[in-house]
Amino acid sequence: MSDQSALSRVRVVLTQPSHPGNIGAAARAMKTMGLSSLYLVRPKSFPDSEAYSRASGATDVLDNAVQTDSLTEALTGVTIAAALTSRRRELSLPMQWSRDAAQTLAGRIRTGETVALVFGNETFGLSNEDLALCQLPVMIPANPEYASLNLGAAVQLMCYELRLATLSLGEAPSMTGALATVDEVEQLMQHIERATTATGFFDPANPKRLMPRLRRMFGRIALERDEVNILRGMISFFEKPVTKRRTSTIETGLGQPPEDS
Amino acid sequence: MSDQSALSRVRVVLTQPSHPGNIGAAARAMKTMGLSSLYLVRPKSFPDSEAYSRASGATDVLDNAVQTDSLTEALTGVTIAAALTSRRRELSLPMQWSRDAAQTLAGRIRTGETVALVFGNETFGLSNEDLALCQLPVMIPANPEYASLNLGAAVQLMCYELRLATLSLGEAPSMTGALATVDEVEQLMQHIERATTATGFFDPANPKRLMPRLRRMFGRIALERDEVNILRGMISFFEKPVTKRRTSTIETGLGQPPEDS
């Protein structure tokens, strides 16, 4: 099963949404995370231009949305329904935090099941009857003093968690160059020592803590090979007698291996 | 350092936001996750009634927002700034996924530093100049075919990640009753075997796979002690001769230990 088909097995169910704008925001949130299956139980107004406006480029999710009269109908074919709830209720089911719930659902998706994320109305949440149809109550660990998550924001967070739980991300894209090896950095240190000794800034007879401090600093920044070359190029030019320096050293020095390497 | 003061060290910086509604949505998103420090670099319109309307109950975040003329000014006092970016750029810095970046930032917060989450304009993102002021480029692992996260949604996701990375959540609130022990479930199994043998449904001489199937089913649902008692109460009533049964068994049977236990 490919990553994409895994996310196609996640159904987002909005029960009795009041604001068409929130339906559009939910569609956009879903699509940014690779989800596409939206069910609407008795929406107050749908289709609605406000939903399409807020959906931005995710109008296909709205076009394919399924409207039902009941949550039972919206859960046809679903083997586990997670109910988002913002308050503690008298439940006989163990509740899970959003991140743990995403792991639970991802495990079920991997065995080929279709799962649902069920969201209640903006004002009154999920009814007890609807909650009873769901097997997994889920809480987003919001600020207890202000847990007022917007419906679209809650959909965004859960879709993000599902995406991360089902996809293998791999390494973050990065344009970083090859890192310098320890010996290359050590050659730079020796170069600095030689050059600063020549200028009189560094006194080998009374070294104080200059070289350890520089070594510590360069160690922390994980120098790239090109950066070592830039620094050594700069120092090589400083080492030349002032009369022999060229006017522009910038382009020549960048990225070129130092003359004495 | 308490959890709350940890999150007070996270500064959210919106650079040149175009839509006041998004500023309000960002404020609301921040507050739901316990953040409060909002900086606005050259907002197109602020303060604005649209921002206050979308902020819902998070108007205090807007009231305390700091406006600056430059990102440099907004980053005063910050030791590491994470830049949210949706596209790969020619960067010489290693990029991190949102979740890893939250861990990196949480580590810095724990040493008492103030960190920033920097978000670009809704349309053109962050300028290269502003990006150069940030030490940590961050990507939310969105759908590569539709990575169009709303500004408020991006703020919501990052604040959620920071909250989870800095707080210790503990167990999810749960009203679950005490679970039944293995021996209590085994007594239930024996009770079922005895009762179904009496009715003739179960034939001990030809058991087939009834008991293993029931044992497997009950094993999977992690029965609570009260549930075992309800089931045994039900069975006890089934065991009585029909003439001796009371009309209503429901209330009497619920939660009561079975007569023979």
Coordinates of C-alpha atoms in Angstrom, one line a residue, chain A residues 4 27-35 54-58 88-99 103 139-151 153-154 156-158 160-161 163-165 167 169-177 224 227, chain B residues 4 27-35 54-58 88-99 103 139-151 153-154 156-158 160-161 163-165 167 169-177 224 227:
Chain A
Q4 CA -1.0 8.1 -0.9
A27 CA -11.1 21.1 2.7
R28 CA -8.0 23.2 2.3
A29 CA -6.4 21.8 5.5
M30 CA -7.2 18.3 4.3
K31 CA -5.6 18.8 0.9
T32 CA -2.5 20.4 2.2
M33 CA -1.9 17.1 4.1
G34 CA -2.9 14.8 1.2
L35 CA -6.4 13.9 2.4
R54 CA -12.1 29.6 1.7
A55 CA -11.1 26.3 0.1
S56 CA -8.7 28.2 -2.1
G57 CA -7.3 25.5 -4.5
A58 CA -9.0 22.6 -2.7
R88 CA -13.8 15.6 29.5
R89 CA -16.9 13.6 29.4
E90 CA -18.4 10.7 31.3
L91 CA -16.9 8.2 28.9
S92 CA -16.3 4.6 29.4
L93 CA -13.6 4.7 26.7
P94 CA -10.0 5.5 27.2
M95 CA -9.2 8.9 25.6
Q96 CA -6.1 9.5 23.6
W97 CA -4.1 12.7 22.9
S98 CA -4.1 13.7 19.3
R99 CA -0.6 12.4 18.6
Q103 CA -0.5 6.4 15.8
M139 CA -8.3 15.4 22.7
I140 CA -5.9 18.0 21.3
P141 CA -3.7 19.1 24.2
A142 CA -4.7 22.7 24.0
N143 CA -4.3 25.4 26.6
P144 CA -6.8 24.5 29.3
E145 CA -7.5 28.2 29.9
Y146 CA -8.4 28.8 26.2
A147 CA -9.1 25.6 24.3
S148 CA -11.2 27.3 21.7
L149 CA -9.7 25.8 18.5
N150 CA -11.3 26.9 15.3
L151 CA -12.9 23.9 13.4
A153 CA -7.6 24.5 12.8
A154 CA -8.6 21.3 14.5
Q156 CA -5.6 21.0 10.1
L157 CA -3.9 19.6 13.2
M158 CA -5.4 16.1 13.0
Y160 CA -1.1 16.9 9.9
E161 CA -0.8 14.2 12.6
R163 CA 0.1 12.6 7.5
L164 CA 3.2 12.3 9.8
A165 CA 2.0 9.0 11.3
L167 CA 4.2 8.8 5.7
L169 CA 9.3 11.6 5.7
G170 CA 12.9 10.9 5.1
E171 CA 15.4 13.6 5.5
A172 CA 14.4 17.2 5.2
P173 CA 15.4 18.8 1.9
S174 CA 18.7 20.6 2.4
M175 CA 21.1 22.3 0.1
T176 CA 23.9 22.1 2.5
G177 CA 27.3 21.4 1.1
E224 CA 31.5 23.0 5.3
E227 CA 33.7 27.4 4.0
Chain B
Q4 CA 4.1 28.2 31.0
A27 CA -3.5 35.2 17.7
R28 CA -6.3 32.6 18.3
A29 CA -4.0 29.8 17.2
M30 CA -1.3 31.0 19.5
K31 CA -3.5 31.3 22.6
T32 CA -5.0 27.8 22.1
M33 CA -1.5 26.5 22.5
G34 CA -0.5 28.8 25.4
L35 CA 1.6 31.3 23.4
R54 CA -11.2 36.4 13.9
A55 CA -9.2 36.4 17.1
S56 CA -12.3 35.3 19.0
G57 CA -11.3 35.2 22.7
A58 CA -7.7 35.9 22.0
R88 CA 13.3 24.6 -1.3
R89 CA 15.8 27.4 -1.6
E90 CA 19.4 27.8 -2.3
L91 CA 20.3 27.7 1.3
S92 CA 23.5 26.9 3.0
L93 CA 21.7 25.9 6.2
P94 CA 20.4 22.5 6.9
M95 CA 16.6 22.6 6.9
Q96 CA 14.4 20.8 9.5
W97 CA 11.0 19.4 9.4
S98 CA 8.5 21.1 11.7
R99 CA 8.6 18.4 14.3
Q103 CA 12.6 19.8 19.3
M139 CA 9.4 23.1 6.4
I140 CA 6.0 21.7 7.3
P141 CA 5.8 18.4 5.4
A142 CA 2.8 19.3 3.4
N143 CA 1.4 17.6 0.3
P144 CA 4.0 18.5 -2.4
E145 CA 1.1 18.8 -4.9
Y146 CA -0.7 21.3 -2.8
A147 CA 1.3 22.9 -0.1
S148 CA -0.8 26.0 0.2
L149 CA -1.2 26.2 3.9
N150 CA -3.1 29.2 5.2
L151 CA -1.0 31.5 7.3
A153 CA -3.0 27.2 9.8
A154 CA 0.8 27.3 9.6
Q156 CA -1.4 26.8 14.5
L157 CA 0.7 23.8 13.5
M158 CA 4.0 25.3 14.7
Y160 CA 1.0 23.0 18.5
E161 CA 4.4 21.4 17.9
R163 CA 3.5 23.1 22.9
L164 CA 4.0 19.4 22.6
A165 CA 7.8 19.7 22.5
L167 CA 5.2 20.5 27.9
L169 CA 1.5 16.0 28.7
G170 CA 1.1 13.1 31.1
E171 CA -1.7 10.7 30.5
A172 CA -4.8 11.6 28.6
P173 CA -7.8 12.3 30.8
S174 CA -9.9 9.2 30.9
M175 CA -12.9 8.2 32.8
T176 CA -12.3 4.5 32.2
G177 CA -13.2 2.1 35.0
E224 CA -13.6 -3.6 32.7
E227 CA -18.5 -5.0 32.4

